[in-house]
Amino acid sequence: MFPASDTVLVAAPAATAVFTAVLTGGPVSRVRLARRLGLSSAAVTKAARPLIERGYLHELAATDRTGPGAGRPASPLAVRADREFFVGVKITADELIGVVCDLRAEVRATARRPLADPAVDGVLTDVGRLVDDLLDAVPEHRARVRRLGLSLSGDVDRTTGLVRYSPFLHWRDVPLGHRAAEATGLTVTVENDVKALTAAEHWFGEGVGAESFALVTVGTGIGCGLVVNGRLVSGSYGVAGEIGHIAVDAAGPDCHCGGRGCVEAIAGTDALVAQARERTGRPDLGFDEAVALARGGHEAVRAVFTRAGGAIGCGIAAVANLVGPTRIVVSGEGLAAYDLFDTPIRTSFERQAFGAAARCPLSIRPLPFEEWARGAAAVSIQSLVLP
Amino acid sequence: MFPASDTVLVAAPAATAVFTAVLTGGPVSRVRLARRLGLSSAAVTKAARPLIERGYLHELAATDRTGPGAGRPASPLAVRADREFFVGVKITADELIGVVCDLRAEVRATARRPLADPAVDGVLTDVGRLVDDLLDAVPEHRARVRRLGLSLSGDVDRTTGLVRYSPFLHWRDVPLGHRAAEATGLTVTVENDVKALTAAEHWFGEGVGAESFALVTVGTGIGCGLVVNGRLVSGSYGVAGEIGHIAVDAAGPDCHCGGRGCVEAIAGTDALVAQARERTGRPDLGFDEAVALARGGHEAVRAVFTRAGGAIGCGIAAVANLVGPTRIVVSGEGLAAYDLFDTPIRTSFERQAFGAAARCPLSIRPLPFEEWARGAAAVSIQSLVLP
């Protein structure tokens, strides 16, 4: 998080627990909070007081759920969603997608901007313009925004804000956090885009309260966000969830990462297009055309998608066999061709999932790029409480 | 844990935290404990009192580490290691390996017993005899043992004590926990052998205090124990760490699990022997002979080990890419041939580890079967505090 001088909102364990519980769990009474967190009522009140004073939490109107004569009515604590706003931007190879979210990660505004130049300076300039576009539209947002979350695919060190490697932007060792903080004047978080999307699901989506789940994204990159034992897995060396770089075919193609037979080298969008071009002898074939050919019954192109689905299914089975998530959500822009992938993904998952791991349900949920930008904002919201 | 009526020693969160911290972290003063656990000194004292009264904890002689005039001397809390003993038994296809451990998981006695009959009834009879052999030797052990931990390879549900699938014993859906409790009169835990070994490392070995680590075992089976976010990963469906059933070769051999190209189908001991027999045309070749041939320069047999090492390295890289452990320990009886595996494991790990994940150190540590039996005992010790 940059600049480092912008300290977190809460640091004491009890205050962090109270704020996080109200933020992710919706309005909740002090009594329930105390019970759930193993704190005394006095400790909850003490932890909440400065957050109320600073306007982040407030007490809802007293409700009397327990009937007459049952003592003091409960006044649930709730988040004041418009206390602070957060900009989230997902950086792709050719476009920036931005959102403004409130403290509850509800999207308040969206904007997109084509990326003129994938070099670092060009991206920073365009990020600055997109942030201005987003904030100029609503004075209230401009007045109450302090933080910007960025997300992009590749090897990102969230702690230092360093982009170690971004294959699509051809970046290596870019201190994006520092540079974006200088460029925008905001406090910046940087996270891998899949981990950011998983963070949004974990704190504000269907992952709330889940002990473990996995979010697999299929597209140009193939990635995976993992929550295990109730927390996002970030990896001791900043690398985790790289399902796209699991080797599933010893005779498979070389991957841009230096590996061989990686899931992404077989089933990433670029790999699919390259294989479809080779099978058809049409060097100009695009992704949509390849999908149309496969749907139209072109056997050789259809086989490309079938092989890809098989590779993805093997990767998902590896996740299930290693960490055993309660459920696995599959999403990403590659899902536009899901009708071609669906059966081979499920067939190879069921074949490779070991024993009871095959009981893990796979659910499919398309997510537009704005949801990915919301993920970047969610990481920024998390930085209020996480060091 | 069976019978279920044998309740855990401690159930309240504070008492569990205090007992676990003293058990795994060695003697520690109340002041340090309070600080580390975020509890008041009074809460630590209250939590420790019943454990002292029941003889599980005691106060060491007062030490005055802070110099004269620094207030009351500290009396560190320590575990009374001989308060209770635990039997651990690892079940293999042809042998039972047993140990008696104290409360600190120190091995006090060992014994082995060939397995006359791999059917359930035969194994239960032999487990009973082995337990008697172990306990009859030392009256103190017999007098203070209440719990038995069993471990074996395969798909085990720790919560219900059910062995869903054991490929080497050809068992399916065996309620081993219930049956062994009936047969021995002890309270029984059942765990996958690799997870049990990992539990021992996590609570009593080099994993103490580690946020994440992985233990990969190479032998007849190829398995992996994972600690992520400070806790052993057990899998929502009882399956986790099944590195042996990650598919790494689309054209690879069928596996006993129903999958294809699994690491274990290429690099498990049985698979190595089968491939070496095929390459040499000698249907009687054993594992040790295959190793000798490879070491002697037999190119075709050497290639079998090289391919196997490559498959193991791909599996280890999948662990590093997905969960990013701080370190990975590689062990198991297959390590007898480590000189043949070493380079191909490291080469394929380095090729397939994504970006900074390649910085994860691989360390190699041979472990005799008695250490695996100690793992089973460690799970039994854990059942004092974990529901």
PDB file of N, CA and C in Angstrom, chain A residues 2-65:
ATOM      1  N   PHE A   2       0.604   2.180  -0.878  1.00  0.00           N
ATOM      2  CA  PHE A   2       1.466   3.344  -1.066  1.00  0.00           C
ATOM      3  C   PHE A   2       0.627   4.602  -1.088  1.00  0.00           C
ATOM      4  N   PRO A   3       1.083   5.702  -0.445  1.00  0.00           N
ATOM      5  CA  PRO A   3       2.280   5.736   0.396  1.00  0.00           C
ATOM      6  C   PRO A   3       2.071   5.000   1.712  1.00  0.00           C
ATOM      7  N   ALA A   4       3.164   4.476   2.275  1.00  0.00           N
ATOM      8  CA  ALA A   4       3.060   3.691   3.496  1.00  0.00           C
ATOM      9  C   ALA A   4       2.595   4.535   4.683  1.00  0.00           C
ATOM     10  N   SER A   5       2.779   5.854   4.584  1.00  0.00           N
ATOM     11  CA  SER A   5       2.418   6.723   5.707  1.00  0.00           C
ATOM     12  C   SER A   5       0.901   6.760   5.930  1.00  0.00           C
ATOM     13  N   ASP A   6       0.140   6.376   4.922  1.00  0.00           N
ATOM     14  CA  ASP A   6      -1.305   6.344   5.095  1.00  0.00           C
ATOM     15  C   ASP A   6      -1.667   5.106   5.894  1.00  0.00           C
ATOM     16  N   THR A   7      -1.802   5.284   7.198  1.00  0.00           N
ATOM     17  CA  THR A   7      -1.970   4.118   8.063  1.00  0.00           C
ATOM     18  C   THR A   7      -3.345   3.519   7.909  1.00  0.00           C
ATOM     19  N   VAL A   8      -3.475   2.278   8.336  1.00  0.00           N
ATOM     20  CA  VAL A   8      -4.764   1.611   8.280  1.00  0.00           C
ATOM     21  C   VAL A   8      -5.725   2.269   9.253  1.00  0.00           C
ATOM     22  N   LEU A   9      -7.014   2.112   8.968  1.00  0.00           N
ATOM     23  CA  LEU A   9      -8.047   2.739   9.791  1.00  0.00           C
ATOM     24  C   LEU A   9      -8.053   2.164  11.195  1.00  0.00           C
ATOM     25  N   VAL A  10      -7.979   0.869  11.290  1.00  0.00           N
ATOM     26  CA  VAL A  10      -7.975   0.204  12.598  1.00  0.00           C
ATOM     27  C   VAL A  10      -6.802  -0.761  12.646  1.00  0.00           C
ATOM     28  N   ALA A  11      -6.191  -0.870  13.809  1.00  0.00           N
ATOM     29  CA  ALA A  11      -5.020  -1.737  13.925  1.00  0.00           C
ATOM     30  C   ALA A  11      -5.181  -2.732  15.078  1.00  0.00           C
ATOM     31  N   ALA A  12      -5.859  -2.324  16.160  1.00  0.00           N
ATOM     32  CA  ALA A  12      -6.021  -3.228  17.306  1.00  0.00           C
ATOM     33  C   ALA A  12      -6.850  -4.438  16.878  1.00  0.00           C
ATOM     34  N   PRO A  13      -6.497  -5.629  17.388  1.00  0.00           N
ATOM     35  CA  PRO A  13      -7.216  -6.834  16.963  1.00  0.00           C
ATOM     36  C   PRO A  13      -8.729  -6.753  17.158  1.00  0.00           C
ATOM     37  N   ALA A  14      -9.183  -6.239  18.303  1.00  0.00           N
ATOM     38  CA  ALA A  14     -10.621  -6.215  18.552  1.00  0.00           C
ATOM     39  C   ALA A  14     -11.318  -5.267  17.584  1.00  0.00           C
ATOM     40  N   ALA A  15     -10.710  -4.094  17.342  1.00  0.00           N
ATOM     41  CA  ALA A  15     -11.335  -3.127  16.436  1.00  0.00           C
ATOM     42  C   ALA A  15     -11.365  -3.682  15.016  1.00  0.00           C
ATOM     43  N   THR A  16     -10.276  -4.357  14.619  1.00  0.00           N
ATOM     44  CA  THR A  16     -10.234  -4.971  13.292  1.00  0.00           C
ATOM     45  C   THR A  16     -11.329  -6.012  13.154  1.00  0.00           C
ATOM     46  N   ALA A  17     -11.480  -6.842  14.184  1.00  0.00           N
ATOM     47  CA  ALA A  17     -12.490  -7.903  14.125  1.00  0.00           C
ATOM     48  C   ALA A  17     -13.892  -7.318  14.048  1.00  0.00           C
ATOM     49  N   VAL A  18     -14.154  -6.288  14.859  1.00  0.00           N
ATOM     50  CA  VAL A  18     -15.489  -5.672  14.869  1.00  0.00           C
ATOM     51  C   VAL A  18     -15.789  -5.024  13.521  1.00  0.00           C
ATOM     52  N   PHE A  19     -14.842  -4.230  13.011  1.00  0.00           N
ATOM     53  CA  PHE A  19     -15.082  -3.531  11.752  1.00  0.00           C
ATOM     54  C   PHE A  19     -15.269  -4.524  10.604  1.00  0.00           C
ATOM     55  N   THR A  20     -14.400  -5.546  10.555  1.00  0.00           N
ATOM     56  CA  THR A  20     -14.491  -6.529   9.477  1.00  0.00           C
ATOM     57  C   THR A  20     -15.808  -7.290   9.531  1.00  0.00           C
ATOM     58  N   ALA A  21     -16.230  -7.641  10.735  1.00  0.00           N
ATOM     59  CA  ALA A  21     -17.478  -8.407  10.874  1.00  0.00           C
ATOM     60  C   ALA A  21     -18.677  -7.586  10.425  1.00  0.00           C
ATOM     61  N   VAL A  22     -18.704  -6.290  10.780  1.00  0.00           N
ATOM     62  CA  VAL A  22     -19.839  -5.457  10.383  1.00  0.00           C
ATOM     63  C   VAL A  22     -19.779  -5.194   8.877  1.00  0.00           C
ATOM     64  N   LEU A  23     -18.557  -4.985   8.374  1.00  0.00           N
ATOM     65  CA  LEU A  23     -18.372  -4.685   6.947  1.00  0.00           C
ATOM     66  C   LEU A  23     -18.826  -5.859   6.086  1.00  0.00           C
ATOM     67  N   THR A  24     -18.444  -7.069   6.469  1.00  0.00           N
ATOM     68  CA  THR A  24     -18.716  -8.217   5.607  1.00  0.00           C
ATOM     69  C   THR A  24     -20.020  -8.916   5.962  1.00  0.00           C
ATOM     70  N   GLY A  25     -20.483  -8.742   7.205  1.00  0.00           N
ATOM     71  CA  GLY A  25     -21.648  -9.508   7.640  1.00  0.00           C
ATOM     72  C   GLY A  25     -22.925  -8.713   7.746  1.00  0.00           C
ATOM     73  N   GLY A  26     -22.865  -7.434   7.322  1.00  0.00           N
ATOM     74  CA  GLY A  26     -24.086  -6.623   7.359  1.00  0.00           C
ATOM     75  C   GLY A  26     -24.415  -6.171   8.765  1.00  0.00           C
ATOM     76  N   PRO A  27     -25.542  -5.442   8.928  1.00  0.00           N
ATOM     77  CA  PRO A  27     -25.894  -4.930  10.256  1.00  0.00           C
ATOM     78  C   PRO A  27     -26.001  -6.073  11.266  1.00  0.00           C
ATOM     79  N   VAL A  28     -25.444  -5.813  12.460  1.00  0.00           N
ATOM     80  CA  VAL A  28     -25.434  -6.862  13.471  1.00  0.00           C
ATOM     81  C   VAL A  28     -25.400  -6.210  14.848  1.00  0.00           C
ATOM     82  N   SER A  29     -26.119  -6.807  15.762  1.00  0.00           N
ATOM     83  CA  SER A  29     -26.191  -6.205  17.100  1.00  0.00           C
ATOM     84  C   SER A  29     -24.889  -6.440  17.857  1.00  0.00           C
ATOM     85  N   ARG A  30     -24.630  -5.559  18.846  1.00  0.00           N
ATOM     86  CA  ARG A  30     -23.416  -5.714  19.659  1.00  0.00           C
ATOM     87  C   ARG A  30     -23.388  -7.053  20.378  1.00  0.00           C
ATOM     88  N   VAL A  31     -24.569  -7.493  20.795  1.00  0.00           N
ATOM     89  CA  VAL A  31     -24.641  -8.757  21.535  1.00  0.00           C
ATOM     90  C   VAL A  31     -24.191  -9.916  20.645  1.00  0.00           C
ATOM     91  N   ARG A  32     -24.727  -9.914  19.407  1.00  0.00           N
ATOM     92  CA  ARG A  32     -24.333 -10.985  18.480  1.00  0.00           C
ATOM     93  C   ARG A  32     -22.863 -10.889  18.110  1.00  0.00           C
ATOM     94  N   LEU A  33     -22.404  -9.652  17.887  1.00  0.00           N
ATOM     95  CA  LEU A  33     -20.988  -9.456  17.558  1.00  0.00           C
ATOM     96  C   LEU A  33     -20.110 -10.012  18.669  1.00  0.00           C
ATOM     97  N   ALA A  34     -20.465  -9.659  19.905  1.00  0.00           N
ATOM     98  CA  ALA A  34     -19.664 -10.098  21.045  1.00  0.00           C
ATOM     99  C   ALA A  34     -19.612 -11.619  21.101  1.00  0.00           C
ATOM    100  N   ARG A  35     -20.778 -12.245  20.874  1.00  0.00           N
ATOM    101  CA  ARG A  35     -20.831 -13.701  20.931  1.00  0.00           C
ATOM    102  C   ARG A  35     -19.990 -14.305  19.809  1.00  0.00           C
ATOM    103  N   ARG A  36     -20.170 -13.766  18.592  1.00  0.00           N
ATOM    104  CA  ARG A  36     -19.480 -14.342  17.437  1.00  0.00           C
ATOM    105  C   ARG A  36     -17.969 -14.175  17.542  1.00  0.00           C
ATOM    106  N   LEU A  37     -17.530 -13.038  18.094  1.00  0.00           N
ATOM    107  CA  LEU A  37     -16.091 -12.756  18.111  1.00  0.00           C
ATOM    108  C   LEU A  37     -15.418 -13.194  19.409  1.00  0.00           C
ATOM    109  N   GLY A  38     -16.208 -13.694  20.358  1.00  0.00           N
ATOM    110  CA  GLY A  38     -15.618 -14.093  21.632  1.00  0.00           C
ATOM    111  C   GLY A  38     -15.111 -12.908  22.443  1.00  0.00           C
ATOM    112  N   LEU A  39     -15.782 -11.760  22.309  1.00  0.00           N
ATOM    113  CA  LEU A  39     -15.394 -10.559  23.062  1.00  0.00           C
ATOM    114  C   LEU A  39     -16.494 -10.225  24.068  1.00  0.00           C
ATOM    115  N   SER A  40     -16.138  -9.412  25.064  1.00  0.00           N
ATOM    116  CA  SER A  40     -17.168  -8.912  25.967  1.00  0.00           C
ATOM    117  C   SER A  40     -17.938  -7.791  25.272  1.00  0.00           C
ATOM    118  N   SER A  41     -19.161  -7.530  25.749  1.00  0.00           N
ATOM    119  CA  SER A  41     -19.941  -6.417  25.187  1.00  0.00           C
ATOM    120  C   SER A  41     -19.198  -5.115  25.357  1.00  0.00           C
ATOM    121  N   ALA A  42     -18.513  -4.970  26.487  1.00  0.00           N
ATOM    122  CA  ALA A  42     -17.760  -3.733  26.733  1.00  0.00           C
ATOM    123  C   ALA A  42     -16.642  -3.575  25.705  1.00  0.00           C
ATOM    124  N   ALA A  43     -16.002  -4.681  25.349  1.00  0.00           N
ATOM    125  CA  ALA A  43     -14.914  -4.615  24.371  1.00  0.00           C
ATOM    126  C   ALA A  43     -15.439  -4.223  22.992  1.00  0.00           C
ATOM    127  N   VAL A  44     -16.632  -4.741  22.652  1.00  0.00           N
ATOM    128  CA  VAL A  44     -17.234  -4.376  21.365  1.00  0.00           C
ATOM    129  C   VAL A  44     -17.552  -2.880  21.344  1.00  0.00           C
ATOM    130  N   THR A  45     -18.143  -2.410  22.428  1.00  0.00           N
ATOM    131  CA  THR A  45     -18.503  -0.998  22.501  1.00  0.00           C
ATOM    132  C   THR A  45     -17.261  -0.111  22.404  1.00  0.00           C
ATOM    133  N   LYS A  46     -16.215  -0.512  23.111  1.00  0.00           N
ATOM    134  CA  LYS A  46     -14.972   0.263  23.087  1.00  0.00           C
ATOM    135  C   LYS A  46     -14.353   0.265  21.689  1.00  0.00           C
ATOM    136  N   ALA A  47     -14.411  -0.879  21.008  1.00  0.00           N
ATOM    137  CA  ALA A  47     -13.821  -0.975  19.673  1.00  0.00           C
ATOM    138  C   ALA A  47     -14.627  -0.166  18.663  1.00  0.00           C
ATOM    139  N   ALA A  48     -15.948  -0.157  18.847  1.00  0.00           N
ATOM    140  CA  ALA A  48     -16.811   0.509  17.864  1.00  0.00           C
ATOM    141  C   ALA A  48     -16.804   2.031  18.007  1.00  0.00           C
ATOM    142  N   ARG A  49     -16.545   2.530  19.227  1.00  0.00           N
ATOM    143  CA  ARG A  49     -16.731   3.957  19.483  1.00  0.00           C
ATOM    144  C   ARG A  49     -15.953   4.853  18.504  1.00  0.00           C
ATOM    145  N   PRO A  50     -14.622   4.659  18.354  1.00  0.00           N
ATOM    146  CA  PRO A  50     -13.909   5.545  17.422  1.00  0.00           C
ATOM    147  C   PRO A  50     -14.372   5.391  15.974  1.00  0.00           C
ATOM    148  N   LEU A  51     -14.845   4.210  15.608  1.00  0.00           N
ATOM    149  CA  LEU A  51     -15.334   4.008  14.235  1.00  0.00           C
ATOM    150  C   LEU A  51     -16.650   4.744  14.020  1.00  0.00           C
ATOM    151  N   ILE A  52     -17.458   4.814  15.096  1.00  0.00           N
ATOM    152  CA  ILE A  52     -18.705   5.593  15.020  1.00  0.00           C
ATOM    153  C   ILE A  52     -18.366   7.081  14.963  1.00  0.00           C
ATOM    154  N   GLU A  53     -17.419   7.492  15.826  1.00  0.00           N
ATOM    155  CA  GLU A  53     -17.045   8.909  15.863  1.00  0.00           C
ATOM    156  C   GLU A  53     -16.495   9.390  14.519  1.00  0.00           C
ATOM    157  N   ARG A  54     -15.768   8.507  13.837  1.00  0.00           N
ATOM    158  CA  ARG A  54     -15.195   8.900  12.546  1.00  0.00           C
ATOM    159  C   ARG A  54     -16.160   8.650  11.388  1.00  0.00           C
ATOM    160  N   GLY A  55     -17.330   8.169  11.689  1.00  0.00           N
ATOM    161  CA  GLY A  55     -18.370   8.070  10.664  1.00  0.00           C
ATOM    162  C   GLY A  55     -18.356   6.801   9.839  1.00  0.00           C
ATOM    163  N   TYR A  56     -17.508   5.827  10.205  1.00  0.00           N
ATOM    164  CA  TYR A  56     -17.476   4.585   9.418  1.00  0.00           C
ATOM    165  C   TYR A  56     -18.599   3.623   9.808  1.00  0.00           C
ATOM    166  N   LEU A  57     -18.944   3.621  11.077  1.00  0.00           N
ATOM    167  CA  LEU A  57     -20.062   2.807  11.542  1.00  0.00           C
ATOM    168  C   LEU A  57     -21.136   3.733  12.099  1.00  0.00           C
ATOM    169  N   HIS A  58     -22.361   3.257  12.098  1.00  0.00           N
ATOM    170  CA  HIS A  58     -23.422   3.973  12.795  1.00  0.00           C
ATOM    171  C   HIS A  58     -24.407   2.979  13.369  1.00  0.00           C
ATOM    172  N   GLU A  59     -25.239   3.475  14.302  1.00  0.00           N
ATOM    173  CA  GLU A  59     -26.236   2.599  14.896  1.00  0.00           C
ATOM    174  C   GLU A  59     -27.542   2.759  14.142  1.00  0.00           C
ATOM    175  N   LEU A  60     -28.110   1.660  13.717  1.00  0.00           N
ATOM    176  CA  LEU A  60     -29.414   1.723  13.074  1.00  0.00           C
ATOM    177  C   LEU A  60     -30.465   2.014  14.137  1.00  0.00           C
ATOM    178  N   ALA A  61     -31.648   2.430  13.671  1.00  0.00           N
ATOM    179  CA  ALA A  61     -32.746   2.676  14.606  1.00  0.00           C
ATOM    180  C   ALA A  61     -32.974   1.418  15.445  1.00  0.00           C
ATOM    181  N   ALA A  62     -33.258   1.655  16.709  1.00  0.00           N
ATOM    182  CA  ALA A  62     -33.431   0.524  17.617  1.00  0.00           C
ATOM    183  C   ALA A  62     -34.574  -0.364  17.143  1.00  0.00           C
ATOM    184  N   THR A  63     -34.327  -1.638  17.121  1.00  0.00           N
ATOM    185  CA  THR A  63     -35.392  -2.579  16.797  1.00  0.00           C
ATOM    186  C   THR A  63     -35.614  -3.445  18.024  1.00  0.00           C
ATOM    187  N   ASP A  64     -36.829  -3.861  18.193  1.00  0.00           N
ATOM    188  CA  ASP A  64     -37.156  -4.661  19.366  1.00  0.00           C
ATOM    189  C   ASP A  64     -37.590  -6.031  18.888  1.00  0.00           C
ATOM    190  N   ARG A  65     -36.614  -6.877  18.599  1.00  0.00           N
ATOM    191  CA  ARG A  65     -36.923  -8.164  17.992  1.00  0.00           C
ATOM    192  C   ARG A  65     -37.366  -9.202  19.012  1.00  0.00           C
TER     193      ARG A  65
END
